[in-house]
Short mmCIF file of N, CA and C in Angstrom, two decimals:
data_model
loop_
_atom_site.label_atom_id
_atom_site.label_comp_id
_atom_site.label_asym_id
_atom_site.label_seq_id
_atom_site.Cartn_x
_atom_site.Cartn_y
_atom_site.Cartn_z
N UNK A 23 -20.59 26.41 -15.16
CA UNK A 23 -21.97 26.61 -14.78
C UNK A 23 -22.77 25.33 -14.98
N UNK A 24 -22.89 24.85 -16.23
CA UNK A 24 -23.62 23.60 -16.46
C UNK A 24 -23.12 22.96 -17.75
N UNK A 25 -23.52 21.72 -17.96
CA UNK A 25 -23.06 20.94 -19.09
C UNK A 25 -23.36 21.61 -20.43
N UNK A 26 -24.51 22.26 -20.55
CA UNK A 26 -24.92 22.84 -21.82
C UNK A 26 -24.14 24.06 -22.25
N UNK A 27 -23.43 24.69 -21.32
CA UNK A 27 -22.70 25.91 -21.64
C UNK A 27 -21.64 25.63 -22.71
N UNK A 28 -21.65 26.45 -23.77
CA UNK A 28 -20.69 26.30 -24.84
C UNK A 28 -21.05 25.22 -25.85
N UNK A 29 -22.18 24.55 -25.65
CA UNK A 29 -22.57 23.47 -26.55
C UNK A 29 -23.75 23.84 -27.45
N UNK A 30 -24.31 25.03 -27.24
CA UNK A 30 -25.44 25.46 -28.05
C UNK A 30 -25.46 26.98 -28.15
N UNK A 31 -26.03 27.47 -29.24
CA UNK A 31 -26.20 28.92 -29.39
C UNK A 31 -27.62 29.33 -28.98
N UNK A 32 -28.46 28.37 -28.66
CA UNK A 32 -29.84 28.63 -28.24
C UNK A 32 -29.86 29.06 -26.77
N UNK A 33 -30.80 29.92 -26.45
CA UNK A 33 -30.98 30.33 -25.06
C UNK A 33 -31.56 29.17 -24.26
N UNK A 34 -31.11 29.02 -23.03
CA UNK A 34 -31.63 27.97 -22.17
C UNK A 34 -31.56 28.45 -20.72
N UNK A 35 -32.36 27.83 -19.90
CA UNK A 35 -32.37 28.16 -18.47
C UNK A 35 -32.15 26.88 -17.68
N UNK A 36 -31.06 26.78 -16.93
CA UNK A 36 -30.82 25.57 -16.13
C UNK A 36 -31.93 25.38 -15.09
N UNK A 37 -32.24 24.15 -14.78
CA UNK A 37 -33.27 23.83 -13.81
C UNK A 37 -32.60 23.28 -12.55
N UNK A 38 -32.94 23.87 -11.42
CA UNK A 38 -32.39 23.43 -10.13
C UNK A 38 -33.55 23.13 -9.18
N UNK A 39 -33.30 22.32 -8.18
CA UNK A 39 -34.34 22.07 -7.18
C UNK A 39 -34.52 23.32 -6.32
N UNK A 40 -35.69 23.46 -5.74
CA UNK A 40 -35.96 24.58 -4.84
C UNK A 40 -35.03 24.51 -3.64
N UNK A 41 -34.76 25.67 -3.06
CA UNK A 41 -33.84 25.74 -1.93
C UNK A 41 -34.28 24.85 -0.76
N UNK A 42 -35.57 24.80 -0.50
CA UNK A 42 -36.08 24.00 0.62
C UNK A 42 -36.74 22.71 0.16
N UNK A 43 -36.34 22.20 -0.99
CA UNK A 43 -36.95 20.98 -1.52
C UNK A 43 -36.74 19.81 -0.57
N UNK A 44 -37.77 18.97 -0.47
CA UNK A 44 -37.67 17.76 0.34
C UNK A 44 -37.50 16.58 -0.61
N UNK A 45 -36.60 15.69 -0.27
CA UNK A 45 -36.33 14.54 -1.10
C UNK A 45 -36.82 13.27 -0.41
N UNK A 46 -37.16 12.29 -1.18
CA UNK A 46 -37.61 11.02 -0.63
C UNK A 46 -36.53 10.39 0.25
N UNK A 47 -35.29 10.48 -0.21
CA UNK A 47 -34.17 9.96 0.59
C UNK A 47 -32.89 10.65 0.17
N UNK A 48 -31.92 10.58 1.03
CA UNK A 48 -30.62 11.19 0.76
C UNK A 48 -29.55 10.19 1.18
N UNK A 49 -28.55 10.02 0.33
CA UNK A 49 -27.48 9.05 0.61
C UNK A 49 -26.15 9.78 0.64
N UNK A 50 -25.29 9.34 1.51
CA UNK A 50 -23.92 9.86 1.57
C UNK A 50 -22.98 8.66 1.51
N UNK A 51 -21.96 8.78 0.66
CA UNK A 51 -21.00 7.70 0.49
C UNK A 51 -19.60 8.20 0.76
N UNK A 52 -18.82 7.41 1.43
CA UNK A 52 -17.41 7.70 1.62
C UNK A 52 -16.68 7.04 0.44
N UNK A 53 -16.42 7.83 -0.60
CA UNK A 53 -15.84 7.26 -1.82
C UNK A 53 -14.44 6.69 -1.61
N UNK A 54 -13.78 7.09 -0.54
CA UNK A 54 -12.45 6.53 -0.28
C UNK A 54 -12.53 5.04 0.07
N UNK A 55 -13.73 4.56 0.38
CA UNK A 55 -13.90 3.15 0.72
C UNK A 55 -14.45 2.33 -0.44
N UNK A 56 -14.76 2.98 -1.55
CA UNK A 56 -15.26 2.26 -2.72
C UNK A 56 -14.09 1.64 -3.48
N UNK A 57 -14.35 0.52 -4.13
CA UNK A 57 -13.32 -0.16 -4.92
C UNK A 57 -13.74 -0.24 -6.38
N UNK A 58 -12.77 -0.33 -7.29
CA UNK A 58 -13.11 -0.50 -8.71
C UNK A 58 -13.89 -1.79 -8.94
N UNK A 59 -14.93 -1.67 -9.74
CA UNK A 59 -15.83 -2.79 -10.02
C UNK A 59 -15.85 -3.05 -11.52
N UNK A 60 -16.06 -4.31 -11.90
CA UNK A 60 -16.28 -4.67 -13.29
C UNK A 60 -17.62 -5.39 -13.39
N UNK A 61 -18.14 -5.46 -14.60
CA UNK A 61 -19.32 -6.29 -14.87
C UNK A 61 -18.82 -7.47 -15.70
N UNK A 62 -18.93 -8.65 -15.15
CA UNK A 62 -18.46 -9.85 -15.83
C UNK A 62 -19.46 -10.26 -16.91
N UNK A 63 -19.02 -11.09 -17.87
CA UNK A 63 -19.95 -11.57 -18.88
C UNK A 63 -21.12 -12.30 -18.20
N UNK A 64 -22.26 -12.21 -18.71
CA UNK A 64 -22.79 -11.59 -19.90
C UNK A 64 -23.90 -10.62 -19.53
N UNK A 65 -23.71 -9.86 -18.44
CA UNK A 65 -24.73 -8.89 -18.03
C UNK A 65 -24.09 -7.77 -17.22
N UNK A 66 -24.53 -6.54 -17.42
CA UNK A 66 -24.04 -5.44 -16.59
C UNK A 66 -24.34 -5.65 -15.10
N UNK A 67 -25.32 -6.50 -14.80
CA UNK A 67 -25.66 -6.79 -13.40
C UNK A 67 -24.70 -7.79 -12.75
N UNK A 68 -23.85 -8.42 -13.52
CA UNK A 68 -22.96 -9.47 -13.02
C UNK A 68 -21.69 -8.83 -12.45
N UNK A 69 -21.84 -8.15 -11.33
CA UNK A 69 -20.76 -7.32 -10.77
C UNK A 69 -19.75 -8.13 -9.97
N UNK A 70 -18.51 -7.61 -9.98
CA UNK A 70 -17.44 -8.15 -9.14
C UNK A 70 -16.41 -7.06 -8.94
N UNK A 71 -15.67 -7.13 -7.85
CA UNK A 71 -14.55 -6.20 -7.67
C UNK A 71 -13.48 -6.54 -8.69
N UNK A 72 -12.82 -5.52 -9.22
CA UNK A 72 -11.76 -5.77 -10.21
C UNK A 72 -10.70 -6.70 -9.64
N UNK A 73 -10.35 -6.53 -8.38
CA UNK A 73 -9.30 -7.37 -7.79
C UNK A 73 -9.72 -8.83 -7.68
N UNK A 74 -11.02 -9.09 -7.66
CA UNK A 74 -11.50 -10.47 -7.62
C UNK A 74 -11.36 -11.17 -8.96
N UNK A 75 -11.10 -10.41 -10.01
CA UNK A 75 -10.97 -10.97 -11.37
C UNK A 75 -9.52 -10.93 -11.85
N UNK A 76 -8.58 -10.78 -10.94
CA UNK A 76 -7.17 -10.58 -11.32
C UNK A 76 -6.56 -11.74 -12.09
N UNK A 77 -7.17 -12.91 -12.05
CA UNK A 77 -6.64 -14.07 -12.77
C UNK A 77 -7.26 -14.22 -14.16
N UNK A 78 -8.14 -13.30 -14.53
CA UNK A 78 -8.78 -13.36 -15.85
C UNK A 78 -7.83 -12.77 -16.89
N UNK A 79 -7.31 -13.64 -17.77
CA UNK A 79 -6.41 -13.20 -18.84
C UNK A 79 -7.27 -12.60 -19.96
N UNK A 80 -6.83 -11.48 -20.48
CA UNK A 80 -7.60 -10.81 -21.53
C UNK A 80 -6.82 -10.79 -22.84
N UNK A 81 -7.56 -10.59 -23.94
CA UNK A 81 -6.96 -10.54 -25.27
C UNK A 81 -6.91 -9.14 -25.85
N UNK A 82 -7.74 -8.25 -25.31
CA UNK A 82 -7.85 -6.91 -25.89
C UNK A 82 -8.54 -5.96 -24.93
N UNK A 83 -8.39 -4.66 -25.22
CA UNK A 83 -9.08 -3.61 -24.46
C UNK A 83 -9.71 -2.66 -25.46
N UNK A 84 -10.93 -2.24 -25.16
CA UNK A 84 -11.67 -1.33 -26.02
C UNK A 84 -12.15 -0.15 -25.17
N UNK A 85 -11.69 1.04 -25.51
CA UNK A 85 -12.08 2.24 -24.76
C UNK A 85 -12.77 3.19 -25.72
N UNK A 86 -14.05 3.46 -25.46
CA UNK A 86 -14.72 4.41 -26.32
C UNK A 86 -16.19 4.19 -26.49
N UNK A 87 -16.68 4.66 -27.64
CA UNK A 87 -18.09 4.72 -27.99
C UNK A 87 -18.80 5.73 -27.10
N UNK A 88 -20.12 5.72 -27.06
CA UNK A 88 -20.83 6.80 -26.37
C UNK A 88 -20.62 6.79 -24.86
N UNK A 89 -20.58 5.62 -24.25
CA UNK A 89 -20.49 5.54 -22.79
C UNK A 89 -19.10 5.84 -22.28
N UNK A 90 -18.09 5.26 -22.88
CA UNK A 90 -16.73 5.40 -22.37
C UNK A 90 -15.80 6.12 -23.32
N UNK A 91 -16.35 7.01 -24.15
CA UNK A 91 -15.53 7.70 -25.13
C UNK A 91 -15.52 9.20 -24.99
N UNK A 92 -15.69 9.68 -23.77
CA UNK A 92 -15.67 11.13 -23.51
C UNK A 92 -14.23 11.59 -23.27
N UNK A 93 -14.00 12.88 -23.40
CA UNK A 93 -12.66 13.43 -23.16
C UNK A 93 -12.16 13.03 -21.78
N UNK A 94 -13.02 13.11 -20.77
CA UNK A 94 -12.63 12.75 -19.40
C UNK A 94 -12.19 11.29 -19.31
N UNK A 95 -12.83 10.41 -20.08
CA UNK A 95 -12.46 9.00 -20.07
C UNK A 95 -11.05 8.80 -20.62
N UNK A 96 -10.74 9.52 -21.69
CA UNK A 96 -9.41 9.38 -22.28
C UNK A 96 -8.33 10.03 -21.43
N UNK A 97 -8.67 11.09 -20.71
CA UNK A 97 -7.71 11.68 -19.77
C UNK A 97 -7.41 10.69 -18.64
N UNK A 98 -8.42 9.95 -18.19
CA UNK A 98 -8.21 8.92 -17.16
C UNK A 98 -7.30 7.82 -17.69
N UNK A 99 -7.54 7.39 -18.91
CA UNK A 99 -6.71 6.37 -19.55
C UNK A 99 -5.26 6.84 -19.61
N UNK A 100 -5.07 8.07 -20.07
CA UNK A 100 -3.72 8.64 -20.18
C UNK A 100 -3.04 8.74 -18.82
N UNK A 101 -3.81 9.08 -17.79
CA UNK A 101 -3.25 9.20 -16.44
C UNK A 101 -2.63 7.88 -15.98
N UNK A 102 -3.31 6.78 -16.23
CA UNK A 102 -2.78 5.47 -15.83
C UNK A 102 -1.55 5.11 -16.66
N UNK A 103 -1.61 5.36 -17.97
CA UNK A 103 -0.45 5.06 -18.82
C UNK A 103 0.76 5.88 -18.40
N UNK A 104 0.54 7.14 -18.06
CA UNK A 104 1.64 8.00 -17.59
C UNK A 104 2.24 7.46 -16.30
N UNK A 105 1.38 7.10 -15.36
CA UNK A 105 1.84 6.60 -14.07
C UNK A 105 2.64 5.31 -14.22
N UNK A 106 2.23 4.47 -15.17
CA UNK A 106 2.90 3.18 -15.36
C UNK A 106 4.21 3.33 -16.12
N UNK A 107 4.22 4.21 -17.12
CA UNK A 107 5.43 4.41 -17.92
C UNK A 107 5.87 3.19 -18.70
N UNK A 108 4.91 2.38 -19.14
CA UNK A 108 5.26 1.21 -19.95
C UNK A 108 4.19 0.96 -21.00
N UNK A 109 4.46 0.00 -21.88
CA UNK A 109 3.56 -0.26 -23.00
C UNK A 109 2.47 -1.27 -22.64
N UNK A 110 1.38 -1.19 -23.40
CA UNK A 110 0.28 -2.13 -23.23
C UNK A 110 0.72 -3.52 -23.69
N UNK A 111 0.11 -4.54 -23.11
CA UNK A 111 0.44 -5.93 -23.46
C UNK A 111 -0.57 -6.56 -24.39
N UNK A 112 -1.70 -5.90 -24.60
CA UNK A 112 -2.73 -6.42 -25.50
C UNK A 112 -3.18 -5.30 -26.43
N UNK A 113 -3.73 -5.65 -27.60
CA UNK A 113 -4.24 -4.61 -28.48
C UNK A 113 -5.26 -3.73 -27.74
N UNK A 114 -5.08 -2.42 -27.87
CA UNK A 114 -5.92 -1.46 -27.15
C UNK A 114 -6.50 -0.48 -28.16
N UNK A 115 -7.82 -0.51 -28.28
CA UNK A 115 -8.54 0.28 -29.29
C UNK A 115 -9.17 1.51 -28.66
N UNK A 116 -9.05 2.64 -29.34
CA UNK A 116 -9.53 3.94 -28.87
C UNK A 116 -10.59 4.45 -29.84
N UNK A 117 -11.81 4.69 -29.34
CA UNK A 117 -12.90 5.17 -30.20
C UNK A 117 -13.62 6.35 -29.53
N UNK A 118 -13.30 7.58 -29.94
CA UNK A 118 -13.97 8.76 -29.35
C UNK A 118 -15.46 8.77 -29.66
N UNK A 119 -16.23 9.35 -28.75
CA UNK A 119 -17.69 9.41 -28.93
C UNK A 119 -18.10 10.42 -29.99
N UNK A 120 -17.37 11.53 -30.09
CA UNK A 120 -17.77 12.61 -31.00
C UNK A 120 -16.53 13.18 -31.70
N UNK A 121 -16.78 13.99 -32.71
CA UNK A 121 -15.68 14.66 -33.41
C UNK A 121 -14.94 15.61 -32.47
N UNK A 122 -15.67 16.27 -31.58
CA UNK A 122 -15.02 17.17 -30.61
C UNK A 122 -14.07 16.38 -29.71
N UNK A 123 -14.50 15.23 -29.24
CA UNK A 123 -13.62 14.41 -28.40
C UNK A 123 -12.39 13.98 -29.20
N UNK A 124 -12.60 13.58 -30.45
CA UNK A 124 -11.47 13.17 -31.29
C UNK A 124 -10.46 14.32 -31.39
N UNK A 125 -10.95 15.54 -31.60
CA UNK A 125 -10.06 16.70 -31.68
C UNK A 125 -9.36 16.95 -30.34
N UNK A 126 -10.09 16.74 -29.24
CA UNK A 126 -9.48 16.90 -27.91
C UNK A 126 -8.29 15.96 -27.72
N UNK A 127 -8.39 14.75 -28.24
CA UNK A 127 -7.30 13.78 -28.09
C UNK A 127 -5.99 14.30 -28.67
N UNK A 128 -6.10 15.15 -29.69
CA UNK A 128 -4.92 15.67 -30.38
C UNK A 128 -4.55 17.09 -29.96
N UNK A 129 -5.37 17.71 -29.10
CA UNK A 129 -5.10 19.12 -28.80
C UNK A 129 -5.01 19.47 -27.32
N UNK A 130 -5.68 18.75 -26.45
CA UNK A 130 -5.68 19.11 -25.03
C UNK A 130 -4.49 18.46 -24.33
N UNK A 131 -3.64 19.26 -23.69
CA UNK A 131 -2.51 18.68 -22.94
C UNK A 131 -3.02 17.91 -21.71
N UNK A 132 -2.43 16.77 -21.47
CA UNK A 132 -2.78 15.96 -20.30
C UNK A 132 -2.07 16.55 -19.08
N UNK A 133 -2.79 16.83 -18.00
CA UNK A 133 -2.14 17.38 -16.80
C UNK A 133 -0.98 16.49 -16.33
N UNK A 134 0.15 17.14 -16.07
CA UNK A 134 1.32 16.42 -15.58
C UNK A 134 2.12 15.68 -16.64
N UNK A 135 1.80 15.92 -17.91
CA UNK A 135 2.47 15.18 -18.99
C UNK A 135 3.43 16.05 -19.79
N UNK A 136 3.77 17.22 -19.27
CA UNK A 136 4.73 18.08 -19.97
C UNK A 136 4.26 18.56 -21.32
N UNK A 137 2.95 18.78 -21.46
CA UNK A 137 2.41 19.28 -22.72
C UNK A 137 1.96 18.21 -23.70
N UNK A 138 2.18 16.95 -23.39
CA UNK A 138 1.76 15.88 -24.30
C UNK A 138 0.24 15.75 -24.29
N UNK A 139 -0.29 15.36 -25.44
CA UNK A 139 -1.73 15.13 -25.58
C UNK A 139 -2.03 13.64 -25.35
N UNK A 140 -3.31 13.34 -25.23
CA UNK A 140 -3.73 11.94 -25.08
C UNK A 140 -3.21 11.10 -26.24
N UNK A 141 -3.35 11.60 -27.46
CA UNK A 141 -2.93 10.81 -28.62
C UNK A 141 -1.44 10.47 -28.55
N UNK A 142 -0.62 11.40 -28.09
CA UNK A 142 0.81 11.13 -27.97
C UNK A 142 1.08 10.07 -26.89
N UNK A 143 0.38 10.17 -25.78
CA UNK A 143 0.56 9.19 -24.70
C UNK A 143 0.08 7.82 -25.15
N UNK A 144 -1.04 7.77 -25.88
CA UNK A 144 -1.54 6.48 -26.37
C UNK A 144 -0.57 5.85 -27.35
N UNK A 145 0.01 6.67 -28.22
CA UNK A 145 0.99 6.15 -29.18
C UNK A 145 2.21 5.59 -28.45
N UNK A 146 2.71 6.33 -27.47
CA UNK A 146 3.87 5.87 -26.70
C UNK A 146 3.56 4.58 -25.94
N UNK A 147 2.31 4.42 -25.51
CA UNK A 147 1.92 3.22 -24.76
C UNK A 147 1.66 2.03 -25.68
N UNK A 148 1.62 2.27 -27.00
CA UNK A 148 1.42 1.17 -27.94
C UNK A 148 -0.02 0.89 -28.29
N UNK A 149 -0.91 1.85 -28.04
CA UNK A 149 -2.32 1.68 -28.40
C UNK A 149 -2.51 1.84 -29.90
N UNK A 150 -3.63 1.34 -30.40
CA UNK A 150 -4.01 1.56 -31.78
C UNK A 150 -4.29 3.06 -31.96
N UNK A 151 -4.07 3.58 -33.15
CA UNK A 151 -4.36 4.99 -33.43
C UNK A 151 -5.84 5.25 -33.19
N UNK A 152 -6.20 6.35 -32.52
CA UNK A 152 -7.62 6.63 -32.29
C UNK A 152 -8.42 6.59 -33.58
N UNK A 153 -9.53 5.88 -33.53
CA UNK A 153 -10.40 5.71 -34.70
C UNK A 153 -11.29 6.94 -34.87
N UNK A 154 -12.00 6.97 -35.98
CA UNK A 154 -13.00 8.02 -36.18
C UNK A 154 -14.10 7.84 -35.14
N UNK A 155 -14.77 8.92 -34.76
CA UNK A 155 -15.84 8.82 -33.77
C UNK A 155 -16.96 7.90 -34.24
N UNK A 156 -17.54 7.20 -33.29
CA UNK A 156 -18.66 6.34 -33.63
C UNK A 156 -18.84 5.20 -32.66
N UNK A 157 -19.66 4.24 -33.09
CA UNK A 157 -19.96 3.07 -32.25
C UNK A 157 -18.89 2.00 -32.38
N UNK A 158 -18.40 1.78 -33.59
CA UNK A 158 -17.40 0.75 -33.87
C UNK A 158 -17.85 -0.59 -33.29
N UNK A 159 -16.94 -1.29 -32.60
CA UNK A 159 -17.23 -2.65 -32.14
C UNK A 159 -18.28 -2.74 -31.05
N UNK A 160 -18.65 -1.64 -30.46
CA UNK A 160 -19.66 -1.68 -29.39
C UNK A 160 -20.93 -2.35 -29.87
N UNK A 161 -21.29 -2.17 -31.13
CA UNK A 161 -22.53 -2.74 -31.64
C UNK A 161 -22.31 -4.04 -32.40
N UNK A 162 -21.09 -4.56 -32.42
CA UNK A 162 -20.83 -5.78 -33.17
C UNK A 162 -20.63 -5.45 -34.63
N UNK A 163 -21.71 -5.41 -35.39
CA UNK A 163 -21.63 -5.02 -36.79
C UNK A 163 -21.04 -6.09 -37.68
N UNK A 164 -20.84 -5.77 -38.97
CA UNK A 164 -20.25 -6.74 -39.90
C UNK A 164 -18.80 -7.04 -39.55
N UNK A 165 -18.25 -8.09 -40.13
CA UNK A 165 -16.91 -8.57 -39.77
C UNK A 165 -15.82 -7.52 -39.91
N UNK A 166 -15.99 -6.54 -40.80
CA UNK A 166 -14.94 -5.55 -41.00
C UNK A 166 -15.13 -4.30 -40.13
N UNK A 167 -16.04 -4.35 -39.16
CA UNK A 167 -16.24 -3.23 -38.24
C UNK A 167 -14.98 -3.03 -37.41
N UNK A 168 -14.56 -1.78 -37.24
CA UNK A 168 -13.35 -1.48 -36.48
C UNK A 168 -13.39 -2.11 -35.09
N UNK A 169 -12.37 -2.86 -34.75
CA UNK A 169 -12.14 -3.47 -33.43
C UNK A 169 -13.15 -4.55 -33.07
N UNK A 170 -13.95 -5.01 -34.02
CA UNK A 170 -14.93 -6.06 -33.76
C UNK A 170 -14.22 -7.34 -33.31
N UNK A 171 -14.83 -8.07 -32.40
CA UNK A 171 -14.29 -9.37 -31.97
C UNK A 171 -14.79 -10.44 -32.94
N UNK A 172 -13.90 -10.87 -33.83
CA UNK A 172 -14.27 -11.89 -34.80
C UNK A 172 -13.92 -13.29 -34.32
N UNK A 173 -13.32 -13.39 -33.16
CA UNK A 173 -12.98 -14.67 -32.55
C UNK A 173 -13.48 -14.65 -31.11
N UNK A 174 -13.56 -15.81 -30.46
CA UNK A 174 -14.03 -15.84 -29.07
C UNK A 174 -12.96 -15.35 -28.10
N UNK A 175 -12.80 -14.04 -28.03
CA UNK A 175 -11.77 -13.43 -27.19
C UNK A 175 -12.36 -12.89 -25.89
N UNK A 176 -11.44 -12.46 -25.01
CA UNK A 176 -11.83 -11.82 -23.75
C UNK A 176 -11.43 -10.35 -23.86
N UNK A 177 -12.38 -9.47 -23.62
CA UNK A 177 -12.17 -8.03 -23.80
C UNK A 177 -12.58 -7.26 -22.55
N UNK A 178 -11.76 -6.30 -22.15
CA UNK A 178 -12.17 -5.32 -21.15
C UNK A 178 -12.62 -4.10 -21.94
N UNK A 179 -13.83 -3.64 -21.67
CA UNK A 179 -14.43 -2.58 -22.48
C UNK A 179 -15.10 -1.52 -21.60
N UNK A 180 -15.03 -0.28 -22.06
CA UNK A 180 -15.71 0.82 -21.35
C UNK A 180 -17.10 1.09 -21.93
N UNK A 181 -17.61 0.16 -22.71
CA UNK A 181 -18.95 0.33 -23.28
C UNK A 181 -19.99 -0.03 -22.22
N UNK A 182 -21.27 -0.12 -22.61
CA UNK A 182 -22.32 -0.28 -21.60
C UNK A 182 -23.08 -1.60 -21.63
N UNK A 183 -22.76 -2.50 -22.52
CA UNK A 183 -23.45 -3.78 -22.58
C UNK A 183 -22.44 -4.89 -22.87
N UNK A 184 -22.71 -6.09 -22.35
CA UNK A 184 -21.78 -7.19 -22.55
C UNK A 184 -22.47 -8.53 -22.77
N UNK A 185 -23.67 -8.49 -23.34
CA UNK A 185 -24.36 -9.75 -23.60
C UNK A 185 -23.71 -10.48 -24.78
N UNK A 186 -23.96 -11.80 -24.95
CA UNK A 186 -23.31 -12.57 -26.01
C UNK A 186 -23.51 -11.93 -27.39
N UNK A 187 -22.42 -11.78 -28.12
CA UNK A 187 -22.46 -11.24 -29.47
C UNK A 187 -22.45 -9.73 -29.54
N UNK A 188 -22.48 -9.04 -28.43
CA UNK A 188 -22.57 -7.58 -28.45
C UNK A 188 -21.42 -6.95 -29.23
N UNK A 189 -20.20 -7.45 -29.05
CA UNK A 189 -19.06 -6.86 -29.75
C UNK A 189 -18.59 -7.73 -30.92
N UNK A 190 -19.45 -8.66 -31.34
CA UNK A 190 -19.10 -9.50 -32.47
C UNK A 190 -19.36 -10.96 -32.19
N UNK A 191 -18.30 -11.71 -31.93
CA UNK A 191 -18.41 -13.16 -31.76
C UNK A 191 -19.31 -13.51 -30.57
N UNK A 192 -20.20 -14.47 -30.79
CA UNK A 192 -21.16 -14.85 -29.74
C UNK A 192 -20.51 -15.51 -28.54
N UNK A 193 -19.30 -16.02 -28.70
CA UNK A 193 -18.60 -16.64 -27.57
C UNK A 193 -17.58 -15.70 -26.94
N UNK A 194 -17.55 -14.46 -27.40
CA UNK A 194 -16.66 -13.47 -26.80
C UNK A 194 -17.10 -13.16 -25.38
N UNK A 195 -16.13 -12.84 -24.53
CA UNK A 195 -16.43 -12.49 -23.15
C UNK A 195 -16.03 -11.03 -22.92
N UNK A 196 -16.98 -10.23 -22.49
CA UNK A 196 -16.74 -8.80 -22.31
C UNK A 196 -16.86 -8.45 -20.83
N UNK A 197 -15.80 -7.84 -20.30
CA UNK A 197 -15.81 -7.32 -18.94
C UNK A 197 -15.96 -5.80 -19.03
N UNK A 198 -17.06 -5.26 -18.54
CA UNK A 198 -17.27 -3.82 -18.56
C UNK A 198 -16.51 -3.18 -17.41
N UNK A 199 -15.84 -2.07 -17.68
CA UNK A 199 -14.99 -1.45 -16.67
C UNK A 199 -14.84 0.04 -16.92
N UNK A 200 -14.28 0.73 -15.93
CA UNK A 200 -13.97 2.15 -16.07
C UNK A 200 -12.74 2.32 -16.96
N UNK A 201 -12.48 3.53 -17.45
CA UNK A 201 -11.26 3.76 -18.22
C UNK A 201 -10.00 3.47 -17.39
N UNK A 202 -10.05 3.72 -16.09
CA UNK A 202 -8.90 3.43 -15.23
C UNK A 202 -8.60 1.93 -15.22
N UNK A 203 -9.63 1.13 -15.02
CA UNK A 203 -9.46 -0.32 -14.99
C UNK A 203 -9.08 -0.84 -16.37
N UNK A 204 -9.65 -0.26 -17.42
CA UNK A 204 -9.30 -0.66 -18.78
C UNK A 204 -7.82 -0.41 -19.05
N UNK A 205 -7.31 0.75 -18.64
CA UNK A 205 -5.90 1.07 -18.85
C UNK A 205 -5.00 0.11 -18.08
N UNK A 206 -5.30 -0.12 -16.81
CA UNK A 206 -4.49 -1.03 -16.00
C UNK A 206 -4.49 -2.43 -16.59
N UNK A 207 -5.64 -2.86 -17.08
CA UNK A 207 -5.76 -4.20 -17.67
C UNK A 207 -4.97 -4.30 -18.97
N UNK A 208 -4.97 -3.23 -19.76
CA UNK A 208 -4.19 -3.21 -21.00
C UNK A 208 -2.70 -3.36 -20.70
N UNK A 209 -2.26 -2.79 -19.60
CA UNK A 209 -0.84 -2.82 -19.23
C UNK A 209 -0.39 -4.18 -18.71
N UNK A 210 -1.31 -4.95 -18.14
CA UNK A 210 -0.93 -6.24 -17.55
C UNK A 210 -1.37 -7.45 -18.36
N UNK A 211 -2.41 -7.29 -19.18
CA UNK A 211 -2.96 -8.43 -19.91
C UNK A 211 -3.94 -9.24 -19.07
N UNK A 212 -4.29 -8.71 -17.91
CA UNK A 212 -5.27 -9.34 -17.02
C UNK A 212 -6.21 -8.26 -16.49
N UNK A 213 -7.41 -8.65 -16.06
CA UNK A 213 -8.28 -7.67 -15.40
C UNK A 213 -7.53 -7.18 -14.17
N UNK A 214 -7.34 -5.86 -14.08
CA UNK A 214 -6.45 -5.30 -13.05
C UNK A 214 -7.07 -4.11 -12.34
N UNK A 215 -6.94 -4.10 -11.04
CA UNK A 215 -7.36 -2.97 -10.21
C UNK A 215 -6.40 -1.81 -10.52
N UNK A 216 -6.91 -0.67 -11.01
CA UNK A 216 -6.02 0.42 -11.43
C UNK A 216 -5.25 1.07 -10.29
N UNK A 217 -5.66 0.84 -9.06
CA UNK A 217 -4.95 1.44 -7.93
C UNK A 217 -3.51 0.94 -7.84
N UNK A 218 -3.23 -0.19 -8.48
CA UNK A 218 -1.85 -0.68 -8.53
C UNK A 218 -0.93 0.33 -9.21
N UNK A 219 -1.48 1.14 -10.10
CA UNK A 219 -0.69 2.12 -10.85
C UNK A 219 -0.88 3.55 -10.35
N UNK A 220 -1.86 3.79 -9.52
CA UNK A 220 -2.21 5.16 -9.16
C UNK A 220 -1.89 5.53 -7.72
N UNK A 221 -1.20 4.68 -6.98
CA UNK A 221 -0.91 5.00 -5.58
C UNK A 221 0.45 5.62 -5.41
#
């Protein structure tokens, strides 16, 4: 029915537009023609197609926090790892957004995985053990913050900001991407269009 269902014990009434509502504009997109995009350092506005960045060597992948740490994000990550059937080439950090998401990683079977959960697939792929829910390296934080970039590394991240110092080191380079692109990049060690693994 709606996002709030099952998330609260309080009564609520969903809000919908009127049946004959008029909108300022309406857009239709043929999503089959869209391509995976990344945001290059140091701004979310610095867009490029993932395939245009295929020569960018990376040092790590970070999937999680509030923006990219939902159950659906981790299912997407697992889907690419399953399709590839091989291990990651760079350290890959997993940070669920909430305790519920963390529990989902250990309890929800991934479709097409023979009953395996995300956590099992991540372990088989060589990812770091899923961390406790939270912000972790997304906010930089002190040097001992989980997955913080303490050196000038290149990271593909599913977080929402990539300005200098955001994940730690001020010379770090952060490429913002979808969980699909993050997974593909973890498997190759380069910014990678995930369609290479999903076709």
